[in-house]
PDB file of C-alpha atoms and ligand atoms in Angstrom:
ATOM      1  CA  UNK A   1     -14.770 -25.389  -5.616  1.00 51.00           C
ATOM      2  CA  UNK A   2     -11.389 -25.604  -7.272  1.00 55.00           C
ATOM      3  CA  UNK A   3     -10.513 -28.199  -9.834  1.00 52.00           C
ATOM      4  CA  UNK A   4      -6.939 -29.433  -9.491  1.00 54.00           C
ATOM      5  CA  UNK A   5      -6.038 -32.618 -11.316  1.00 58.00           C
ATOM      6  CA  UNK A   6      -3.356 -34.106  -9.125  1.00 71.00           C
ATOM      7  CA  UNK A   7      -1.613 -33.645  -5.778  1.00 88.00           C
ATOM      8  CA  UNK A   8       0.827 -30.766  -5.849  1.00 93.00           C
ATOM      9  CA  UNK A   9       4.544 -31.516  -5.861  1.00 96.00           C
ATOM     10  CA  UNK A  10       5.453 -28.624  -3.573  1.00 97.00           C
ATOM     11  CA  UNK A  11       9.223 -28.954  -3.835  1.00 97.00           C
ATOM     12  CA  UNK A  12       8.935 -28.684  -7.606  1.00 97.00           C
ATOM     13  CA  UNK A  13       6.348 -25.894  -7.490  1.00 98.00           C
ATOM     14  CA  UNK A  14       8.480 -23.767  -5.141  1.00 98.00           C
ATOM     15  CA  UNK A  15      11.606 -24.359  -7.223  1.00 98.00           C
ATOM     16  CA  UNK A  16       9.764 -23.271 -10.328  1.00 98.00           C
ATOM     17  CA  UNK A  17       8.398 -20.133  -8.583  1.00 98.00           C
ATOM     18  CA  UNK A  18      11.941 -19.272  -7.533  1.00 98.00           C
ATOM     19  CA  UNK A  19      13.180 -19.618 -11.117  1.00 98.00           C
ATOM     20  CA  UNK A  20      10.318 -17.465 -12.410  1.00 98.00           C
ATOM     21  CA  UNK A  21      10.795 -14.602  -9.974  1.00 98.00           C
ATOM     22  CA  UNK A  22      14.618 -14.519  -9.892  1.00 98.00           C
ATOM     23  CA  UNK A  23      15.157 -12.330 -12.996  1.00 98.00           C
ATOM     24  CA  UNK A  24      12.559  -9.843 -11.696  1.00 98.00           C
ATOM     25  CA  UNK A  25      13.633  -9.439  -8.053  1.00 98.00           C
ATOM     26  CA  UNK A  26      13.892  -5.742  -7.210  1.00 97.00           C
ATOM     27  CA  UNK A  27      11.538  -4.577  -9.968  1.00 97.00           C
ATOM     28  CA  UNK A  28       8.614  -2.228  -9.362  1.00 98.00           C
ATOM     29  CA  UNK A  29       8.483   0.894  -7.232  1.00 98.00           C
ATOM     30  CA  UNK A  30       8.616   0.685  -3.441  1.00 98.00           C
ATOM     31  CA  UNK A  31       5.902   2.811  -1.720  1.00 97.00           C
ATOM     32  CA  UNK A  32       7.525   6.029  -0.519  1.00 96.00           C
ATOM     33  CA  UNK A  33       4.723   8.069   1.063  1.00 94.00           C
ATOM     34  CA  UNK A  34       6.098   7.224   4.519  1.00 95.00           C
ATOM     35  CA  UNK A  35       9.779   6.681   5.463  1.00 93.00           C
ATOM     36  CA  UNK A  36       9.119   3.289   7.104  1.00 91.00           C
ATOM     37  CA  UNK A  37       7.984   1.853   3.766  1.00 95.00           C
ATOM     38  CA  UNK A  38      10.459   3.783   1.593  1.00 96.00           C
ATOM     39  CA  UNK A  39      13.464   2.254   3.369  1.00 95.00           C
ATOM     40  CA  UNK A  40      12.439  -1.410   2.901  1.00 97.00           C
ATOM     41  CA  UNK A  41      14.938  -3.449   0.858  1.00 98.00           C
ATOM     42  CA  UNK A  42      13.400  -3.823  -2.653  1.00 98.00           C
ATOM     43  CA  UNK A  43      15.121  -7.200  -3.113  1.00 98.00           C
ATOM     44  CA  UNK A  44      13.075  -8.950  -0.441  1.00 98.00           C
ATOM     45  CA  UNK A  45      10.860 -11.823  -1.536  1.00 98.00           C
ATOM     46  CA  UNK A  46       8.897 -14.248   0.611  1.00 98.00           C
ATOM     47  CA  UNK A  47       6.086 -16.680  -0.016  1.00 98.00           C
ATOM     48  CA  UNK A  48       4.056 -19.002   2.216  1.00 98.00           C
ATOM     49  CA  UNK A  49       1.327 -21.486   1.362  1.00 98.00           C
ATOM     50  CA  UNK A  50      -0.927 -22.751   4.167  1.00 98.00           C
ATOM     51  CA  UNK A  51      -2.922 -25.936   3.613  1.00 97.00           C
ATOM     52  CA  UNK A  52      -5.955 -27.447   5.327  1.00 93.00           C
ATOM     53  CA  UNK A  53      -4.222 -29.084   8.266  1.00 90.00           C
ATOM     54  CA  UNK A  54      -2.096 -26.003   8.803  1.00 88.00           C
ATOM     55  CA  UNK A  55       0.833 -27.518   6.832  1.00 95.00           C
ATOM     56  CA  UNK A  56       3.020 -24.785   5.378  1.00 98.00           C
ATOM     57  CA  UNK A  57       5.325 -24.505   2.380  1.00 98.00           C
ATOM     58  CA  UNK A  58       7.597 -21.467   2.458  1.00 98.00           C
ATOM     59  CA  UNK A  59      10.117 -19.725   0.265  1.00 98.00           C
ATOM     60  CA  UNK A  60      12.638 -16.903   0.764  1.00 98.00           C
ATOM     61  CA  UNK A  61      11.884 -14.229   3.366  1.00 98.00           C
ATOM     62  CA  UNK A  62       8.638 -15.900   4.484  1.00 98.00           C
ATOM     63  CA  UNK A  63       9.388 -15.291   8.163  1.00 98.00           C
ATOM     64  CA  UNK A  64      10.238 -11.616   7.893  1.00 98.00           C
ATOM     65  CA  UNK A  65       7.593  -9.125   9.005  1.00 98.00           C
ATOM     66  CA  UNK A  66       6.342  -6.568   6.526  1.00 98.00           C
ATOM     67  CA  UNK A  67       3.685  -3.862   6.700  1.00 98.00           C
ATOM     68  CA  UNK A  68       0.294  -5.403   6.056  1.00 98.00           C
ATOM     69  CA  UNK A  69      -1.304  -2.187   4.787  1.00 98.00           C
ATOM     70  CA  UNK A  70      -4.522  -2.751   2.824  1.00 98.00           C
ATOM     71  CA  UNK A  71      -4.568  -6.517   3.306  1.00 98.00           C
ATOM     72  CA  UNK A  72      -5.903  -5.678   6.777  1.00 98.00           C
ATOM     73  CA  UNK A  73      -9.097  -4.488   5.051  1.00 98.00           C
ATOM     74  CA  UNK A  74     -10.124  -8.120   4.510  1.00 98.00           C
ATOM     75  CA  UNK A  75      -9.827  -8.914   8.211  1.00 98.00           C
ATOM     76  CA  UNK A  76     -11.625  -5.760   9.353  1.00 98.00           C
ATOM     77  CA  UNK A  77     -14.371  -6.602   6.858  1.00 98.00           C
ATOM     78  CA  UNK A  78     -14.676 -10.122   8.277  1.00 98.00           C
ATOM     79  CA  UNK A  79     -14.698  -8.867  11.874  1.00 97.00           C
ATOM     80  CA  UNK A  80     -17.234  -6.128  11.077  1.00 97.00           C
ATOM     81  CA  UNK A  81     -19.579  -8.556   9.306  1.00 97.00           C
ATOM     82  CA  UNK A  82     -19.259 -10.874  12.292  1.00 94.00           C
ATOM     83  CA  UNK A  83     -20.105  -8.016  14.679  1.00 94.00           C
ATOM     84  CA  UNK A  84     -22.855  -6.160  12.853  1.00 95.00           C
ATOM     85  CA  UNK A  85     -23.898  -8.337   9.889  1.00 95.00           C
ATOM     86  CA  UNK A  86     -25.438  -7.054   6.672  1.00 95.00           C
ATOM     87  CA  UNK A  87     -26.141  -3.628   8.173  1.00 95.00           C
ATOM     88  CA  UNK A  88     -22.723  -2.721   6.757  1.00 97.00           C
ATOM     89  CA  UNK A  89     -23.992  -2.855   3.174  1.00 97.00           C
ATOM     90  CA  UNK A  90     -26.233   0.161   3.791  1.00 96.00           C
ATOM     91  CA  UNK A  91     -23.112   2.318   4.024  1.00 97.00           C
ATOM     92  CA  UNK A  92     -20.744   0.703   1.554  1.00 98.00           C
ATOM     93  CA  UNK A  93     -21.252  -0.959  -1.844  1.00 97.00           C
ATOM     94  CA  UNK A  94     -19.799  -4.041  -3.482  1.00 97.00           C
ATOM     95  CA  UNK A  95     -18.894  -2.878  -6.947  1.00 96.00           C
ATOM     96  CA  UNK A  96     -15.350  -2.646  -8.259  1.00 95.00           C
ATOM     97  CA  UNK A  97     -14.199   0.953  -8.326  1.00 93.00           C
ATOM     98  CA  UNK A  98     -11.901   0.928 -11.349  1.00 90.00           C
ATOM     99  CA  UNK A  99     -10.130   3.772  -9.536  1.00 90.00           C
ATOM    100  CA  UNK A 100      -6.958   4.143  -7.457  1.00 89.00           C
ATOM    101  CA  UNK A 101      -7.212   3.031  -3.807  1.00 88.00           C
ATOM    102  CA  UNK A 102      -7.392   6.551  -2.401  1.00 90.00           C
ATOM    103  CA  UNK A 103      -9.561   8.156  -5.085  1.00 91.00           C
ATOM    104  CA  UNK A 104     -12.132  10.726  -4.006  1.00 92.00           C
ATOM    105  CA  UNK A 105     -13.898  11.352  -7.343  1.00 92.00           C
ATOM    106  CA  UNK A 106     -16.598   8.666  -7.197  1.00 90.00           C
ATOM    107  CA  UNK A 107     -17.563   9.615  -3.663  1.00 94.00           C
ATOM    108  CA  UNK A 108     -19.198  12.876  -4.665  1.00 92.00           C
ATOM    109  CA  UNK A 109     -21.203  11.419  -7.538  1.00 91.00           C
ATOM    110  CA  UNK A 110     -22.292   8.529  -5.324  1.00 93.00           C
ATOM    111  CA  UNK A 111     -23.326  10.597  -2.297  1.00 95.00           C
ATOM    112  CA  UNK A 112     -20.554   9.533   0.057  1.00 97.00           C
ATOM    113  CA  UNK A 113     -21.191   5.779  -0.281  1.00 97.00           C
ATOM    114  CA  UNK A 114     -17.867   4.121  -1.184  1.00 98.00           C
ATOM    115  CA  UNK A 115     -17.929   1.554  -3.966  1.00 97.00           C
ATOM    116  CA  UNK A 116     -16.599  -1.329  -1.848  1.00 97.00           C
ATOM    117  CA  UNK A 117     -14.954  -2.107   1.526  1.00 98.00           C
ATOM    118  CA  UNK A 118     -11.520  -2.766   0.010  1.00 97.00           C
ATOM    119  CA  UNK A 119     -10.768   0.763  -1.200  1.00 97.00           C
ATOM    120  CA  UNK A 120      -9.643   3.304   1.395  1.00 97.00           C
ATOM    121  CA  UNK A 121     -12.996   5.104   1.691  1.00 98.00           C
ATOM    122  CA  UNK A 122     -14.854   1.800   2.042  1.00 98.00           C
ATOM    123  CA  UNK A 123     -12.407   0.485   4.614  1.00 98.00           C
ATOM    124  CA  UNK A 124     -12.722   3.724   6.597  1.00 98.00           C
ATOM    125  CA  UNK A 125     -16.535   3.342   6.705  1.00 98.00           C
ATOM    126  CA  UNK A 126     -16.133  -0.331   7.659  1.00 98.00           C
ATOM    127  CA  UNK A 127     -13.717   0.633  10.438  1.00 98.00           C
ATOM    128  CA  UNK A 128     -16.184   3.293  11.572  1.00 98.00           C
ATOM    129  CA  UNK A 129     -18.893   0.626  11.871  1.00 98.00           C
ATOM    130  CA  UNK A 130     -16.486  -1.702  13.634  1.00 98.00           C
ATOM    131  CA  UNK A 131     -15.523   0.803  16.316  1.00 98.00           C
ATOM    132  CA  UNK A 132     -19.205   1.626  16.860  1.00 98.00           C
ATOM    133  CA  UNK A 133     -19.765  -2.067  17.594  1.00 98.00           C
ATOM    134  CA  UNK A 134     -17.175  -1.651  20.385  1.00 98.00           C
ATOM    135  CA  UNK A 135     -18.879   1.400  21.877  1.00 98.00           C
ATOM    136  CA  UNK A 136     -17.508   4.026  19.458  1.00 98.00           C
ATOM    137  CA  UNK A 137     -15.043   6.900  19.845  1.00 98.00           C
ATOM    138  CA  UNK A 138     -11.413   6.505  20.944  1.00 98.00           C
ATOM    139  CA  UNK A 139     -12.307   3.798  23.484  1.00 98.00           C
ATOM    140  CA  UNK A 140     -14.204   1.810  20.867  1.00 98.00           C
ATOM    141  CA  UNK A 141     -11.250   2.217  18.509  1.00 98.00           C
ATOM    142  CA  UNK A 142      -8.823   0.908  21.136  1.00 98.00           C
ATOM    143  CA  UNK A 143     -11.043  -2.043  21.992  1.00 98.00           C
ATOM    144  CA  UNK A 144     -11.711  -2.966  18.366  1.00 98.00           C
ATOM    145  CA  UNK A 145      -7.982  -2.908  17.593  1.00 98.00           C
ATOM    146  CA  UNK A 146      -7.186  -4.976  20.683  1.00 98.00           C
ATOM    147  CA  UNK A 147      -9.772  -7.542  19.541  1.00 98.00           C
ATOM    148  CA  UNK A 148      -8.452  -7.533  15.973  1.00 98.00           C
ATOM    149  CA  UNK A 149      -4.924  -8.138  17.229  1.00 98.00           C
ATOM    150  CA  UNK A 150      -6.121 -10.970  19.452  1.00 98.00           C
ATOM    151  CA  UNK A 151      -7.921 -12.486  16.484  1.00 97.00           C
ATOM    152  CA  UNK A 152      -4.645 -12.457  14.521  1.00 98.00           C
ATOM    153  CA  UNK A 153      -2.795 -14.056  17.418  1.00 98.00           C
ATOM    154  CA  UNK A 154      -5.396 -16.806  17.656  1.00 97.00           C
ATOM    155  CA  UNK A 155      -5.681 -17.418  13.935  1.00 97.00           C
ATOM    156  CA  UNK A 156      -1.943 -17.467  13.308  1.00 97.00           C
ATOM    157  CA  UNK A 157      -1.299 -19.226  16.606  1.00 96.00           C
ATOM    158  CA  UNK A 158       1.449 -16.671  17.081  1.00 98.00           C
ATOM    159  CA  UNK A 159       1.583 -13.704  19.474  1.00 98.00           C
ATOM    160  CA  UNK A 160       4.383 -12.094  17.510  1.00 97.00           C
ATOM    161  CA  UNK A 161       2.042 -10.126  15.278  1.00 98.00           C
ATOM    162  CA  UNK A 162       1.916  -6.499  16.360  1.00 98.00           C
ATOM    163  CA  UNK A 163       0.821  -3.045  15.376  1.00 98.00           C
ATOM    164  CA  UNK A 164       3.929  -1.066  14.392  1.00 98.00           C
ATOM    165  CA  UNK A 165       3.311   2.181  16.301  1.00 97.00           C
ATOM    166  CA  UNK A 166       6.008   3.985  14.346  1.00 96.00           C
ATOM    167  CA  UNK A 167       4.304   3.111  11.016  1.00 97.00           C
ATOM    168  CA  UNK A 168       0.876   4.018  12.448  1.00 98.00           C
ATOM    169  CA  UNK A 169       2.194   7.448  13.462  1.00 97.00           C
ATOM    170  CA  UNK A 170       3.697   8.001  10.000  1.00 97.00           C
ATOM    171  CA  UNK A 171       0.408   6.900   8.382  1.00 97.00           C
ATOM    172  CA  UNK A 172      -1.344   9.520  10.460  1.00 98.00           C
ATOM    173  CA  UNK A 173       1.259  12.214   9.740  1.00 97.00           C
ATOM    174  CA  UNK A 174       0.906  11.509   5.997  1.00 97.00           C
ATOM    175  CA  UNK A 175      -2.847  10.921   6.235  1.00 97.00           C
ATOM    176  CA  UNK A 176      -4.281  14.057   4.604  1.00 97.00           C
ATOM    177  CA  UNK A 177      -5.930  12.143   1.766  1.00 96.00           C
ATOM    178  CA  UNK A 178      -7.538   9.623   4.124  1.00 97.00           C
ATOM    179  CA  UNK A 179      -8.686  12.517   6.345  1.00 98.00           C
ATOM    180  CA  UNK A 180     -10.203  14.188   3.279  1.00 97.00           C
ATOM    181  CA  UNK A 181     -12.088  10.999   2.391  1.00 97.00           C
ATOM    182  CA  UNK A 182     -13.347  10.615   5.956  1.00 98.00           C
ATOM    183  CA  UNK A 183     -14.477  14.246   6.309  1.00 98.00           C
ATOM    184  CA  UNK A 184     -16.124  14.092   2.898  1.00 97.00           C
ATOM    185  CA  UNK A 185     -18.112  11.036   3.991  1.00 98.00           C
ATOM    186  CA  UNK A 186     -19.003  12.786   7.252  1.00 98.00           C
ATOM    187  CA  UNK A 187     -20.559  15.557   5.148  1.00 98.00           C
ATOM    188  CA  UNK A 188     -22.836  12.885   3.632  1.00 97.00           C
ATOM    189  CA  UNK A 189     -23.651  11.545   7.129  1.00 98.00           C
ATOM    190  CA  UNK A 190     -21.859   8.280   6.356  1.00 98.00           C
ATOM    191  CA  UNK A 191     -19.596   8.349   9.425  1.00 98.00           C
ATOM    192  CA  UNK A 192     -20.904   7.688  12.941  1.00 98.00           C
ATOM    193  CA  UNK A 193     -17.727   8.500  14.894  1.00 98.00           C
ATOM    194  CA  UNK A 194     -15.366  11.472  14.983  1.00 98.00           C
ATOM    195  CA  UNK A 195     -12.995  11.254  12.004  1.00 98.00           C
ATOM    196  CA  UNK A 196      -9.895  11.075  14.206  1.00 98.00           C
ATOM    197  CA  UNK A 197     -11.245   8.169  16.250  1.00 98.00           C
ATOM    198  CA  UNK A 198     -12.079   6.131  13.158  1.00 98.00           C
ATOM    199  CA  UNK A 199      -8.794   6.993  11.451  1.00 98.00           C
ATOM    200  CA  UNK A 200      -6.748   6.142  14.527  1.00 98.00           C
ATOM    201  CA  UNK A 201      -8.113   2.583  14.207  1.00 98.00           C
ATOM    202  CA  UNK A 202      -7.735   2.574  10.399  1.00 98.00           C
ATOM    203  CA  UNK A 203      -4.078   3.683  10.581  1.00 98.00           C
ATOM    204  CA  UNK A 204      -3.377   1.064  13.227  1.00 98.00           C
ATOM    205  CA  UNK A 205      -4.770  -1.893  11.285  1.00 98.00           C
ATOM    206  CA  UNK A 206      -2.882  -0.780   8.162  1.00 98.00           C
ATOM    207  CA  UNK A 207       0.277  -0.828  10.300  1.00 98.00           C
ATOM    208  CA  UNK A 208       0.121  -4.438  11.413  1.00 98.00           C
ATOM    209  CA  UNK A 209       3.528  -6.079  11.032  1.00 98.00           C
ATOM    210  CA  UNK A 210       3.151  -9.666   9.855  1.00 98.00           C
ATOM    211  CA  UNK A 211       5.133 -12.309   7.970  1.00 98.00           C
ATOM    212  CA  UNK A 212       3.965 -14.368   4.982  1.00 98.00           C
ATOM    213  CA  UNK A 213       3.832 -17.469   7.174  1.00 98.00           C
ATOM    214  CA  UNK A 214       1.663 -15.726   9.794  1.00 98.00           C
ATOM    215  CA  UNK A 215      -0.590 -14.116   7.185  1.00 98.00           C
ATOM    216  CA  UNK A 216      -1.250 -17.287   5.199  1.00 98.00           C
ATOM    217  CA  UNK A 217      -2.037 -19.153   8.421  1.00 98.00           C
ATOM    218  CA  UNK A 218      -4.281 -16.384   9.786  1.00 98.00           C
ATOM    219  CA  UNK A 219      -6.330 -16.259   6.577  1.00 98.00           C
ATOM    220  CA  UNK A 220      -6.919 -20.008   6.336  1.00 98.00           C
ATOM    221  CA  UNK A 221     -10.532 -19.667   7.526  1.00 98.00           C
ATOM    222  CA  UNK A 222     -11.294 -17.871   4.255  1.00 98.00           C
ATOM    223  CA  UNK A 223     -10.339 -20.986   2.263  1.00 98.00           C
ATOM    224  CA  UNK A 224     -12.548 -23.248   4.381  1.00 98.00           C
ATOM    225  CA  UNK A 225     -16.002 -21.706   4.437  1.00 98.00           C
ATOM    226  CA  UNK A 226     -15.247 -19.219   7.222  1.00 98.00           C
ATOM    227  CA  UNK A 227     -14.002 -21.766   9.749  1.00 98.00           C
ATOM    228  CA  UNK A 228     -10.378 -22.255  10.753  1.00 97.00           C
ATOM    229  CA  UNK A 229      -9.741 -25.853   9.642  1.00 97.00           C
ATOM    230  CA  UNK A 230      -7.144 -26.475  12.352  1.00 97.00           C
ATOM    231  CA  UNK A 231      -8.941 -25.176  15.450  1.00 97.00           C
ATOM    232  CA  UNK A 232     -12.540 -25.444  14.214  1.00 97.00           C
ATOM    233  CA  UNK A 233     -13.238 -21.813  15.234  1.00 97.00           C
ATOM    234  CA  UNK A 234     -15.897 -20.249  13.028  1.00 97.00           C
ATOM    235  CA  UNK A 235     -14.889 -16.686  12.142  1.00 97.00           C
ATOM    236  CA  UNK A 236     -17.695 -15.969   9.667  1.00 97.00           C
ATOM    237  CA  UNK A 237     -20.521 -18.063   8.259  1.00 97.00           C
ATOM    238  CA  UNK A 238     -20.063 -19.968   5.007  1.00 98.00           C
ATOM    239  CA  UNK A 239     -22.354 -17.526   3.199  1.00 97.00           C
ATOM    240  CA  UNK A 240     -20.402 -14.496   4.426  1.00 97.00           C
ATOM    241  CA  UNK A 241     -17.110 -16.148   3.611  1.00 98.00           C
ATOM    242  CA  UNK A 242     -18.206 -16.615  -0.004  1.00 98.00           C
ATOM    243  CA  UNK A 243     -19.258 -12.999  -0.152  1.00 97.00           C
ATOM    244  CA  UNK A 244     -15.959 -11.744   1.229  1.00 98.00           C
ATOM    245  CA  UNK A 245     -14.189 -13.803  -1.443  1.00 98.00           C
ATOM    246  CA  UNK A 246     -16.475 -12.369  -4.140  1.00 98.00           C
ATOM    247  CA  UNK A 247     -15.553  -8.837  -3.073  1.00 98.00           C
ATOM    248  CA  UNK A 248     -11.855  -9.782  -3.014  1.00 98.00           C
ATOM    249  CA  UNK A 249     -12.121 -11.186  -6.538  1.00 98.00           C
ATOM    250  CA  UNK A 250     -13.894  -8.134  -7.952  1.00 97.00           C
ATOM    251  CA  UNK A 251     -12.217  -5.394  -5.911  1.00 97.00           C
ATOM    252  CA  UNK A 252      -9.105  -6.701  -4.130  1.00 98.00           C
ATOM    253  CA  UNK A 253      -6.600  -4.801  -6.260  1.00 97.00           C
ATOM    254  CA  UNK A 254      -8.298  -1.461  -7.044  1.00 92.00           C
ATOM    255  CA  UNK A 255      -7.941  -0.580 -10.732  1.00 93.00           C
ATOM    256  CA  UNK A 256      -5.823  -3.693 -11.183  1.00 93.00           C
ATOM    257  CA  UNK A 257      -8.550  -6.129 -10.061  1.00 96.00           C
ATOM    258  CA  UNK A 258      -9.600  -7.283 -13.534  1.00 96.00           C
ATOM    259  CA  UNK A 259      -6.041  -7.952 -14.636  1.00 96.00           C
ATOM    260  CA  UNK A 260      -5.295  -9.806 -11.390  1.00 97.00           C
ATOM    261  CA  UNK A 261      -8.394 -12.023 -11.827  1.00 97.00           C
ATOM    262  CA  UNK A 262      -7.340 -12.688 -15.425  1.00 97.00           C
ATOM    263  CA  UNK A 263      -3.764 -13.598 -14.530  1.00 97.00           C
ATOM    264  CA  UNK A 264      -4.238 -15.385 -11.204  1.00 98.00           C
ATOM    265  CA  UNK A 265      -7.892 -16.493 -11.164  1.00 98.00           C
ATOM    266  CA  UNK A 266      -8.175 -16.524  -7.372  1.00 98.00           C
ATOM    267  CA  UNK A 267      -9.611 -13.981  -4.894  1.00 98.00           C
ATOM    268  CA  UNK A 268      -6.886 -11.843  -3.377  1.00 98.00           C
ATOM    269  CA  UNK A 269      -5.963  -8.597  -1.679  1.00 98.00           C
ATOM    270  CA  UNK A 270      -2.900  -6.458  -2.156  1.00 98.00           C
ATOM    271  CA  UNK A 271      -1.283  -3.894   0.113  1.00 98.00           C
ATOM    272  CA  UNK A 272       1.230  -1.154  -0.630  1.00 98.00           C
ATOM    273  CA  UNK A 273       3.692  -2.818   1.764  1.00 98.00           C
ATOM    274  CA  UNK A 274       4.182  -5.294  -1.114  1.00 98.00           C
ATOM    275  CA  UNK A 275       2.138  -8.136   0.352  1.00 98.00           C
ATOM    276  CA  UNK A 276      -0.584 -10.040  -1.479  1.00 98.00           C
ATOM    277  CA  UNK A 277      -2.956 -12.514   0.152  1.00 99.00           C
ATOM    278  CA  UNK A 278      -4.649 -15.041  -2.119  1.00 98.00           C
ATOM    279  CA  UNK A 279      -7.300 -17.621  -1.233  1.00 98.00           C
ATOM    280  CA  UNK A 280      -7.714 -20.958  -3.013  1.00 98.00           C
ATOM    281  CA  UNK A 281     -11.112 -22.202  -1.728  1.00 98.00           C
ATOM    282  CA  UNK A 282     -10.999 -25.752  -0.317  1.00 97.00           C
ATOM    283  CA  UNK A 283      -7.219 -25.874  -0.753  1.00 97.00           C
ATOM    284  CA  UNK A 284      -5.442 -23.173   1.209  1.00 98.00           C
ATOM    285  CA  UNK A 285      -4.057 -19.664   1.260  1.00 98.00           C
ATOM    286  CA  UNK A 286      -0.981 -18.014  -0.195  1.00 98.00           C
ATOM    287  CA  UNK A 287       0.794 -14.960   1.171  1.00 99.00           C
ATOM    288  CA  UNK A 288       3.532 -13.401  -0.891  1.00 98.00           C
ATOM    289  CA  UNK A 289       5.681 -10.357  -0.221  1.00 98.00           C
ATOM    290  CA  UNK A 290       7.973  -8.316  -2.413  1.00 98.00           C
ATOM    291  CA  UNK A 291       8.050  -4.530  -1.921  1.00 98.00           C
ATOM    292  CA  UNK A 292       8.228  -3.244  -5.535  1.00 98.00           C
ATOM    293  CA  UNK A 293       4.756  -2.246  -6.764  1.00 98.00           C
ATOM    294  CA  UNK A 294       3.047  -1.714 -10.107  1.00 96.00           C
ATOM    295  CA  UNK A 295       1.087   1.471 -10.824  1.00 94.00           C
ATOM    296  CA  UNK A 296      -2.003   0.207  -8.971  1.00 94.00           C
ATOM    297  CA  UNK A 297      -0.031  -0.623  -5.803  1.00 96.00           C
ATOM    298  CA  UNK A 298       0.154  -4.406  -6.321  1.00 97.00           C
ATOM    299  CA  UNK A 299       3.470  -6.208  -5.825  1.00 98.00           C
ATOM    300  CA  UNK A 300       5.120  -6.839  -9.216  1.00 98.00           C
ATOM    301  CA  UNK A 301       7.219  -9.828  -8.234  1.00 98.00           C
ATOM    302  CA  UNK A 302       4.450 -11.104  -5.945  1.00 98.00           C
ATOM    303  CA  UNK A 303       2.081 -11.259  -8.936  1.00 98.00           C
ATOM    304  CA  UNK A 304       4.676 -13.113 -11.020  1.00 98.00           C
ATOM    305  CA  UNK A 305       5.128 -15.637  -8.204  1.00 98.00           C
ATOM    306  CA  UNK A 306       1.374 -16.164  -7.955  1.00 98.00           C
ATOM    307  CA  UNK A 307       1.027 -16.628 -11.710  1.00 98.00           C
ATOM    308  CA  UNK A 308       3.604 -19.395 -11.558  1.00 98.00           C
ATOM    309  CA  UNK A 309       2.004 -20.894  -8.441  1.00 98.00           C
ATOM    310  CA  UNK A 310      -1.398 -21.237 -10.122  1.00 98.00           C
ATOM    311  CA  UNK A 311       0.306 -22.671 -13.211  1.00 97.00           C
ATOM    312  CA  UNK A 312       2.033 -25.280 -11.056  1.00 97.00           C
ATOM    313  CA  UNK A 313      -0.982 -26.168  -8.901  1.00 97.00           C
ATOM    314  CA  UNK A 314      -3.800 -25.786 -11.410  1.00 96.00           C
ATOM    315  CA  UNK A 315      -5.696 -23.792  -8.733  1.00 97.00           C
ATOM    316  CA  UNK A 316      -8.400 -21.516 -10.102  1.00 96.00           C
ATOM    317  CA  UNK A 317     -11.955 -20.715  -9.097  1.00 96.00           C
ATOM    318  CA  UNK A 318     -12.851 -20.898 -12.770  1.00 94.00           C
ATOM    319  CA  UNK A 319     -12.451 -24.673 -13.048  1.00 84.00           C
TER     320      UNK A 319
HETATM  321  N1  LIG B   1      -2.170   2.849   4.446  1.00 63.66           N
HETATM  322  C1  LIG B   1      -2.441   2.992   3.037  1.00 63.66           C
HETATM  323  C2  LIG B   1      -3.452   4.106   2.842  1.00 63.66           C
HETATM  324  O1  LIG B   1      -4.346   4.213   3.640  1.00 63.66           O
HETATM  325  C3  LIG B   1      -2.969   1.686   2.492  1.00 63.66           C
HETATM  326  C4  LIG B   1      -3.088   1.698   1.015  1.00 63.66           C
HETATM  327  C5  LIG B   1      -2.855   0.362   0.380  1.00 63.66           C
HETATM  328  O2  LIG B   1      -2.230  -0.537   0.930  1.00 63.66           O
HETATM  329  N2  LIG B   1      -3.282   0.256  -0.859  1.00 63.66           N
HETATM  330  O3  LIG B   1      -3.351   4.865   1.927  1.00 63.66           O
END
């Protein structure tokens, strides 16, 4: 439950966010491990807030699609928990890693069990489980991704969300580290499907192209106990929703998770495309996008915008 003293004056809040981010636009380092991300204009900035009845407040490039990258890990986690339940926690933990998103070091010490589902290794195991729930292998991967995409279309009430095949191919071409993580986990018997089948699904969900407006709307169920407040569709149970938010709070930003919780005080998830999704329980969701990243792969300007947003709204899970 969030304590916010008074109704939010959105025109004022957005104006103040704009003033706060303006001097910083373009700062940070744009991800350059694949050409499709490296060539994104660093001066882009968009923000969208979705509220309980689906009302939206948007700023800047809120309708421009960007690469979702690791924010997709939240949705694959939700879909996997819906499909297979707590079985997932036998193969992945729920502790913050304190390590970079693609780190391999902890995996050996911890016998191939990734720390949490929001780092690459954990998301790969989660995806592996998910495709098994759809029959496994390449066919299971295709079906799981088709279902995930349909879920996005339903949640955002917008069929214009797609998997960018060009980005997915580049992810695969540059995917040696993710392949290493997956093979390493196979050696500990923590993968049920062939590495390439699981990774083909993982690379695809990282490559979803989505706008801030679509993302904030699609994630609204997370702010309302697992049920989309507009359509009434239950995506996950209330208990699971709380648990997803707990994992986002403790592990949503890799080795930047503590600082993010300190500065923003709301559960969130970042992606190296420059997007950040934040959930304000009982109030709404915020999606922000600006491509320049800090050292942990979290959007620099996006974080500044969110700091100002929580200052303006008083939203915090800490009362
Ligand atoms: N596609 C990226 C990877 O797998 C996602 C990383 C991220 O957004 N932090 O490495």
